[in-house]
C-alpha positions as a printed NumPy array, in Angstrom:
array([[127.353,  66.551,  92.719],
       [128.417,  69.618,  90.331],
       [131.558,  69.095,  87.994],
       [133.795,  72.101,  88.243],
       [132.914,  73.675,  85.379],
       [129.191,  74.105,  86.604],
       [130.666,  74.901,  90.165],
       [132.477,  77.364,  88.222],
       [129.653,  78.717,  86.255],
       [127.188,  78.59 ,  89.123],
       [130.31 ,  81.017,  90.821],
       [129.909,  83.317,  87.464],
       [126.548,  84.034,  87.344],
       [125.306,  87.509,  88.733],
       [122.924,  87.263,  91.841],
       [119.643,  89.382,  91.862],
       [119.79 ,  92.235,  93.685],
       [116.869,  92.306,  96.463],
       [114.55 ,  94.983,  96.804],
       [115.535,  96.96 , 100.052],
       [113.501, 100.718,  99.646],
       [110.209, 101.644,  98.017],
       [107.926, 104.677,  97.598],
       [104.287, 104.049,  97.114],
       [102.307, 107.   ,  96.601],
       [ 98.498, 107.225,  96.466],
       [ 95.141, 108.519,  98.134],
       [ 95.616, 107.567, 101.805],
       [ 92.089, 107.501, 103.387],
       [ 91.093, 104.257, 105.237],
       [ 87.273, 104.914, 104.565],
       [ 87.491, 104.894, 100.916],
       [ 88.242, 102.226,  97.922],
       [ 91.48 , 104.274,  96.379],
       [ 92.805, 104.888,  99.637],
       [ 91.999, 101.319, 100.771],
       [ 93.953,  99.911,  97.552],
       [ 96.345, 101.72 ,  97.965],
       [ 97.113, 100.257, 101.434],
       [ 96.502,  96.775, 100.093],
       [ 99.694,  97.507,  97.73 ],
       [101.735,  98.877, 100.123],
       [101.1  ,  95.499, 102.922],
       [101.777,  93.68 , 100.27 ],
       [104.996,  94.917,  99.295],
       [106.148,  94.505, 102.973],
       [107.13 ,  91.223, 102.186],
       [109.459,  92.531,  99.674],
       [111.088,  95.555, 100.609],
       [110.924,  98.468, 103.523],
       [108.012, 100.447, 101.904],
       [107.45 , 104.31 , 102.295],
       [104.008, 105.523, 102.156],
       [102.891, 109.114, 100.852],
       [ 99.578, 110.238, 101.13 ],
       [ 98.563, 112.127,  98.355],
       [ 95.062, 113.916,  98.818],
       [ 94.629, 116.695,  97.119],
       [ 90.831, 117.066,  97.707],
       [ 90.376, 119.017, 101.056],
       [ 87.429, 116.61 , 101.405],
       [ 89.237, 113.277, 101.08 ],
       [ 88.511, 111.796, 104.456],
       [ 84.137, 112.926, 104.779],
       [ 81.749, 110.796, 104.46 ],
       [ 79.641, 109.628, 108.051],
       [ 77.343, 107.48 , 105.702],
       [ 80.649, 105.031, 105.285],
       [ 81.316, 102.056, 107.101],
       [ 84.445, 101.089, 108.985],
       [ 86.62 ,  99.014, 105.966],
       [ 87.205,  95.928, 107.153],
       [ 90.579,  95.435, 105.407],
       [ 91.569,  98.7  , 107.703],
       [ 91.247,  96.522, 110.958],
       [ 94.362,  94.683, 109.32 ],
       [ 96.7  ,  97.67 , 107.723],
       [100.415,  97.625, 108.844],
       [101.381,  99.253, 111.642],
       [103.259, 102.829, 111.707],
       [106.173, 100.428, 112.893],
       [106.478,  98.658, 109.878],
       [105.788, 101.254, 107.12 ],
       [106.805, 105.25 , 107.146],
       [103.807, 107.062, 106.329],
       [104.414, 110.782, 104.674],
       [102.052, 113.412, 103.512],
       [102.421, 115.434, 100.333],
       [102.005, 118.768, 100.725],
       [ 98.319, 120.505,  98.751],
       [100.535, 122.73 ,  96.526],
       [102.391, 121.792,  93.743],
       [105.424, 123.381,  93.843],
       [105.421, 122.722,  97.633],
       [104.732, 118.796,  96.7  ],
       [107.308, 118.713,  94.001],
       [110.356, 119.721,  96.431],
       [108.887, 116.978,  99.074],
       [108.964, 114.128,  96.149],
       [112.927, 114.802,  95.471],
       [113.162, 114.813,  99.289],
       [111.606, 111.35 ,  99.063],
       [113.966, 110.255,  96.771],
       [117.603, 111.36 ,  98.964],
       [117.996, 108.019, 100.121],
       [118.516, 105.316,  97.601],
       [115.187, 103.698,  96.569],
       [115.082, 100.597,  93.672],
       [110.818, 101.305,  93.067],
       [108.266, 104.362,  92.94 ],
       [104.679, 103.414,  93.142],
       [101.89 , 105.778,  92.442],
       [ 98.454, 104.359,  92.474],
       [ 95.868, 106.43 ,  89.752],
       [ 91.963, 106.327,  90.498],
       [ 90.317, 107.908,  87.281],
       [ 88.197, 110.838,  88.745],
       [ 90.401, 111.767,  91.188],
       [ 93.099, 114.468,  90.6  ],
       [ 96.078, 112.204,  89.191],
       [ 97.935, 115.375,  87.892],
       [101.077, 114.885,  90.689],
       [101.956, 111.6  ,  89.227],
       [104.124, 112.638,  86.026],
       [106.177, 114.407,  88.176],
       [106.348, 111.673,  91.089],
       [107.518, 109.61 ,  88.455],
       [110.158, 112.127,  86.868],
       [111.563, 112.867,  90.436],
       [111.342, 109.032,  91.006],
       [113.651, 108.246,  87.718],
       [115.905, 110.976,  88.402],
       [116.701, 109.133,  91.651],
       [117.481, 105.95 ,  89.45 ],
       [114.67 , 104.309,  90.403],
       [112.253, 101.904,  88.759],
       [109.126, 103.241,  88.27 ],
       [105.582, 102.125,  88.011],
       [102.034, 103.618,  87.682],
       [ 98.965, 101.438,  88.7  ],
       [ 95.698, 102.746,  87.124],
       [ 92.614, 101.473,  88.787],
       [ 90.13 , 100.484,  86.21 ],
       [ 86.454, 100.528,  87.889],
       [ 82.667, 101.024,  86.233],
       [ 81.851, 104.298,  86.375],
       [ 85.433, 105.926,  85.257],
       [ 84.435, 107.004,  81.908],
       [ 85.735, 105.888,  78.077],
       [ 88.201, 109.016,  78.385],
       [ 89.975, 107.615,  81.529],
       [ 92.86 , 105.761,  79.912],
       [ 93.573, 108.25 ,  78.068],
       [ 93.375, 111.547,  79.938],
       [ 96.084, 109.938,  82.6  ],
       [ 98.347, 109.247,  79.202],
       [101.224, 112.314,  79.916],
       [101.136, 111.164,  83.615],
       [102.424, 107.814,  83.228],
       [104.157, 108.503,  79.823],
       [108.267, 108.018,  81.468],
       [107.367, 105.619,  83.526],
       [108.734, 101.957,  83.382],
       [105.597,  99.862,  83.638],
       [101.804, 100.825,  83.766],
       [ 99.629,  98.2  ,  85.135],
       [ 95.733,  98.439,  84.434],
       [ 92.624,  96.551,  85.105],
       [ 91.394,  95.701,  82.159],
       [ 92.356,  95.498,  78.711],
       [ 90.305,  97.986,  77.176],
       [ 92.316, 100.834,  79.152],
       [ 95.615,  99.068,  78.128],
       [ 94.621,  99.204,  74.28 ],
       [ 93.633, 102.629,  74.636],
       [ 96.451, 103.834,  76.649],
       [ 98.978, 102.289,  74.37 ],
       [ 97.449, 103.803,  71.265],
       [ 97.603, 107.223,  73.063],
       [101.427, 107.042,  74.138],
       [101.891, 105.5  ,  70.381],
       [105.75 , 104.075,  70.218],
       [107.666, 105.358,  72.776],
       [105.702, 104.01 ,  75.561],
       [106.023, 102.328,  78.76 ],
       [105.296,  98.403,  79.044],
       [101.534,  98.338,  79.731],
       [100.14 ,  94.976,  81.479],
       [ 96.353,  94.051,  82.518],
       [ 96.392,  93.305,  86.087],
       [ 93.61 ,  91.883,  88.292],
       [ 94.186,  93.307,  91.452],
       [ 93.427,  96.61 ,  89.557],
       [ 90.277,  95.902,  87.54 ],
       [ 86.683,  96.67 ,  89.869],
       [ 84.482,  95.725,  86.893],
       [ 82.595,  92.402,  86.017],
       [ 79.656,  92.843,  88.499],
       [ 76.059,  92.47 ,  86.597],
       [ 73.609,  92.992,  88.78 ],
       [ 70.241,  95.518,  88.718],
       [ 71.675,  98.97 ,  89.81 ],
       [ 67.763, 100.001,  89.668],
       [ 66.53 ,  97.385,  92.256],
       [ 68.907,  96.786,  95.587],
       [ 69.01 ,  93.188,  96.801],
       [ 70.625,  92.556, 100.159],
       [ 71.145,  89.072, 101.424],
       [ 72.255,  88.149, 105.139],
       [ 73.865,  85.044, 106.306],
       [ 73.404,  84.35 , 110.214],
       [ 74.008,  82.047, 112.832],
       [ 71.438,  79.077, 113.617],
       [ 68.603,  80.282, 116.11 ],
       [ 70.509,  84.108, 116.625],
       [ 66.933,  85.758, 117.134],
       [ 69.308,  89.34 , 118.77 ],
       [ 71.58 ,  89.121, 115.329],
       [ 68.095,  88.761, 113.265],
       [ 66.258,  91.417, 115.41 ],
       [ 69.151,  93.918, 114.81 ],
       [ 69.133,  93.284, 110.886],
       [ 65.434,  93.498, 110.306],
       [ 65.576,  96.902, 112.539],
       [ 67.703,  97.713, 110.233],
       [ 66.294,  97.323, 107.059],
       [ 63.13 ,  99.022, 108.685],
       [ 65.218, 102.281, 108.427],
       [ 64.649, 102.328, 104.969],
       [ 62.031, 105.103, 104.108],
       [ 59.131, 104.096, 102.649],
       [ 59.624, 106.061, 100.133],
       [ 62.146, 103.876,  98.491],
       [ 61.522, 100.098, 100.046],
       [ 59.775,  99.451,  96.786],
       [ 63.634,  99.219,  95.261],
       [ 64.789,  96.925,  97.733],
       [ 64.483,  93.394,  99.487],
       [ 66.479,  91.938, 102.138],
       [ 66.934,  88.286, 101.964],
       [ 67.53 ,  86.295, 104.999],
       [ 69.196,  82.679, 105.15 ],
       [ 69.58 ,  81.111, 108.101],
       [ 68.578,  77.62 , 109.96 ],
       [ 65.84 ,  77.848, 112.833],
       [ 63.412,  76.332, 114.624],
       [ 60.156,  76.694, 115.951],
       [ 58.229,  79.725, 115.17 ],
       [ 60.34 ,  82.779, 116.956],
       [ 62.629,  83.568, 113.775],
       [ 59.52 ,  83.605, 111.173],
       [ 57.048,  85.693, 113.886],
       [ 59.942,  88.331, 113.977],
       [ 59.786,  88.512, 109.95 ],
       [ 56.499,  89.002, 110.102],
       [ 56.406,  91.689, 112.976],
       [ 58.592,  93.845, 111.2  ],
       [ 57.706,  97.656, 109.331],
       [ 59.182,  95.897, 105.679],
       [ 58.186,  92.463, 106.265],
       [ 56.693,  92.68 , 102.616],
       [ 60.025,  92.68 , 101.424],
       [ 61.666,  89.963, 103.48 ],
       [ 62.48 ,  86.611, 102.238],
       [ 63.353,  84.31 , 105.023],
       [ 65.313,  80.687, 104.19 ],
       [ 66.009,  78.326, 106.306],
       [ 67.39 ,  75.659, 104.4  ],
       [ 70.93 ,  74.487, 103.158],
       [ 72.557,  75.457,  99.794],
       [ 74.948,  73.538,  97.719],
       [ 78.252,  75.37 ,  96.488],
       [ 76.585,  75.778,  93.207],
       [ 73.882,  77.442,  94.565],
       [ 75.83 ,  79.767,  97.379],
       [ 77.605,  81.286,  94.291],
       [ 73.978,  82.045,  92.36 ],
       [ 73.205,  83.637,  95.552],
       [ 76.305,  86.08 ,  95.411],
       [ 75.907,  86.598,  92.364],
       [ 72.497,  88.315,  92.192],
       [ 73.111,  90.169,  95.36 ],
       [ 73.518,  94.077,  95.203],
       [ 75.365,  93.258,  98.47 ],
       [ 75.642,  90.687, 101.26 ],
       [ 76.376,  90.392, 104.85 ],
       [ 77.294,  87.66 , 107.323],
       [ 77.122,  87.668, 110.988],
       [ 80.208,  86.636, 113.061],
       [ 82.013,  84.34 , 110.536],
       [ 84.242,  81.547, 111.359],
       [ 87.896,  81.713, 109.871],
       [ 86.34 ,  79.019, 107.155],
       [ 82.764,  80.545, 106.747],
       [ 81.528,  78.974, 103.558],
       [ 79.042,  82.217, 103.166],
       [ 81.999,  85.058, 103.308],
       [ 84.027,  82.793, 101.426],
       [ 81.666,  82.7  ,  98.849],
       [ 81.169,  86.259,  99.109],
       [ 84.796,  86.974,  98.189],
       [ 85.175,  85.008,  95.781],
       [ 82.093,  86.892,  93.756],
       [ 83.933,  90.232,  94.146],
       [ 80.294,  91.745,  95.722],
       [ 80.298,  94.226,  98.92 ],
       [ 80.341,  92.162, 102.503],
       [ 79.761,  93.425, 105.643],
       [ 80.849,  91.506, 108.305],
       [ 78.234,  91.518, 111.726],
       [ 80.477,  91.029, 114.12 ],
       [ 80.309,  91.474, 118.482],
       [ 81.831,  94.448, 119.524],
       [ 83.559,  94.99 , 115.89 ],
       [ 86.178,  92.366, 116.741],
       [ 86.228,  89.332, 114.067],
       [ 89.128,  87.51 , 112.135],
       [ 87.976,  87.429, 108.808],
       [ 88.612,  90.129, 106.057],
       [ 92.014,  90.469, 105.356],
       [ 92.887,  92.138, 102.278],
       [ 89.402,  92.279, 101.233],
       [ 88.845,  95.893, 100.131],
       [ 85.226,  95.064,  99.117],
       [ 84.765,  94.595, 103.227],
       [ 82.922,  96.758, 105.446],
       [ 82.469,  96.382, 109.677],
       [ 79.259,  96.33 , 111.878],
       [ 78.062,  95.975, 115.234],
       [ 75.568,  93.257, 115.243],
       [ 74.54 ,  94.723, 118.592],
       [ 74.03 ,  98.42 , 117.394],
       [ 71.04 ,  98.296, 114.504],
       [ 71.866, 102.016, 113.687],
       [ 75.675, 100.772, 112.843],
       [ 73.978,  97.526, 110.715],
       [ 71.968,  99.991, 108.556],
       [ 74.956, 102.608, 107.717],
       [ 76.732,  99.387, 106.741],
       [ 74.391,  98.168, 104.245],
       [ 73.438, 101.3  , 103.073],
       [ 77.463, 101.994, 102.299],
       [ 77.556,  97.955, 100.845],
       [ 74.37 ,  98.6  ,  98.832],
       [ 76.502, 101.701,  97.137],
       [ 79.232,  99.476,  95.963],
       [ 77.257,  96.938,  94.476],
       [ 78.193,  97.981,  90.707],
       [ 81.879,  97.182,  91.55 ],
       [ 83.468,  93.326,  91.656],
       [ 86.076,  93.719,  93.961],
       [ 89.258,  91.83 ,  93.695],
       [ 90.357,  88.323,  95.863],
       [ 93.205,  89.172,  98.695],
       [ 95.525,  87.064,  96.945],
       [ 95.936,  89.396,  93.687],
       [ 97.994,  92.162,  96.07 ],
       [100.327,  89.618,  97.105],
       [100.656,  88.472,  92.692],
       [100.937,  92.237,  92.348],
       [103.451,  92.923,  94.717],
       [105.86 ,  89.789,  93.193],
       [105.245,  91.424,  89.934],
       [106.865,  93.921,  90.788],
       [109.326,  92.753,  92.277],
       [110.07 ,  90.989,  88.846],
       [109.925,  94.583,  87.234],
       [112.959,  95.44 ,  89.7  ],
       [114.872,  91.988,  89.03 ],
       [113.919,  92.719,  85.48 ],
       [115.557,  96.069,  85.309],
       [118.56 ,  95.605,  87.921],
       [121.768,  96.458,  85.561],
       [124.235,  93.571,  85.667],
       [127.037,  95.727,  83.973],
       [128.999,  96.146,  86.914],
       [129.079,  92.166,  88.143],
       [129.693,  91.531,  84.251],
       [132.93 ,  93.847,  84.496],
       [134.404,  92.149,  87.595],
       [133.723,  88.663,  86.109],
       [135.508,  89.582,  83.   ],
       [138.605,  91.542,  84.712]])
């Protein structure tokens, strides 16, 4: 039981102020890594707050591309019902009179997500608009492989005025607080922003499969596939196949098919230990109709490396904030090969584990606690 004094103090102290409104603004296309992160941010900050989303795109182009797969992580996005979506306007005076519109209503957090090669030249003045309002602001700079040594530095006058940058790695943070100098925001390395730490041969493409026991239709459609690949260029890859058969059906199909130079086919079981090795020199990987608990996409994940999930009739439960997740028809060979091909693209790039969006979001949510001003409870106390 509390004595009265701590009853008393318990009564003094000033309560943190929940997070009720925020803005997070970033590339919006559901086909594409920046646009698929940026989602991931915005779901996760559901839990927190009612989120606003604006779709900046300033590339006319944003949303081409019929050689990409359906993201799996997209299967999974909010609904319109839970998050207001808004589109920023291609002009920037135009765009600049929509952000203060953004801001009428009281909101306690701006979000604007950077991707280095993209045009990130709206965010200084999201951000200005965004502080104007009174509200906390933060800039979340992707760091991936092929971004460049100038990237930390050429976003420097964008994020300048903002509250907190988070970055993916700590090279960019160095850099971008020796650039800013002083008077600089608080810069933090965040995982769910880093897409570096993969290794493997960008010269020679190595695609692994995981299917079911005996699936001869799942193993047909994969090896059709793979035959796709002109000959051309089948010197620089090799599909491996893992799966448990029996009799001589699985192996005759290997050997009937156009690349069956380049197939590996294993039917045996692999310890932890060795499932990881496999991940980790894959270019990319692919499982066919997981189980909640498959050990193989688990695995997967948890090496950062490009999955596609073979599923019937693109319906499966697996993939949930897993932006390194594409979608296939197991049934459709022609929708197997686009997804490989798109997986095999991404193979420089260790994507990050669905739980980091949900540590990003309650980091910022500490930013907000963080910055609440306690003045006015302080006065009332004190009257």
């Amino acid at each position: 039981m509390q004595s009265p004094s701590e009853k008393s103090s318990t009564r003094g102290a000033p309560r943190p102020r929940l997070m009720s409104n925020v803005v997070v603004a970033g590339p919006s296309s559901a086909i594409t890594i920046p646009g698929l992160m940026t989602s991931e941010v915005v779901g996760a900050l559901t839990s927190h707050a009612q989120v606003t989303r604006v779709a900046v795109d300033l590339g006319k182009d944003f949303n081409a591309g019929l050689h990409r797969a359906t993201a799996l992580s997209s299967t999974f996005q909010p609904n319109k019902g839970v998050v207001r979506t808004l589109r920023a306007p291609l002009l920037a005076r135009q765009r600049r009179q929509e952000f203060r519109q953004y801001f009428n209503d009281r909101v306690d957090m701006a979000v604007a997500l950077a991707w280095p090669g993209l045009d990130n030249s709206w965010i200084g003045e999201f951000v200005h608009v965004a502080k104007l309002a009174g509200a906390t602001t933060v800039v979340l700079m992707v760091t991936h492989p092929t971004a460049g040594q100038n990237a930390a530095s050429s976003i420097a006058r964008e994020v300048a005025q903002s509250d907190l940058v988070l970055v993916g790695d700590i090279i960019d943070a160095t850099i971008l607080s020796a650039t800013l100098g002083t008077t600089r925001p608080v810069i933090e390395v965040h995982r769910a922003l880093s897409l570096t730490g993969r290794s493997v041969s960008q010269a020679h493409k190595r695609l692994t499969t995981f299917l079911p026991k005996d699936d001869e239709q799942s193993l047909v459609s994969v090896l059709a596939a793979f035959d796709a690949i002109p000959s051309d260029w089948i010197e620089n890859y090799d599909l491996r196949v893992i799966m448990r058969y029996s009799g001589r059906a699985v192996p005759d199909h290997v050997a009937a098919s156009y690349h069956s130079d380049h197939v590996q086919l294993t039917g045996e079981d692999f310890s932890s230990l060795d499932m990881h090795q496999i991940a980790s020199d894959s270019s990319a990987m692919s499982v066919g109709d997981p189980a909640f608990d498959s050990r193989a996409y688990a695995t997967a994940v948890d090496a950062g490396v490009a999955t596609v999930v073979l599923a019937n009739d693109m319906v499966t439960d697996v993939g949930r904030g897993y932006v390194g997740g594409l979608l296939a028809d197991i049934n459709r060979p022609t929708s197997v090969h686009v997804a490989h091909d798109h997986a095999l693209r991404l193979s420089e790039l260790r994507f990050p584990s669905p739980i980091a969006w949900f540590e990003l979001a309650d980091r910022l949510n500490n930013e907000f606690q963080d910055d609440t001003d306690w003045s006015e409870d302080s006065t009332s106390l004190n009257a």
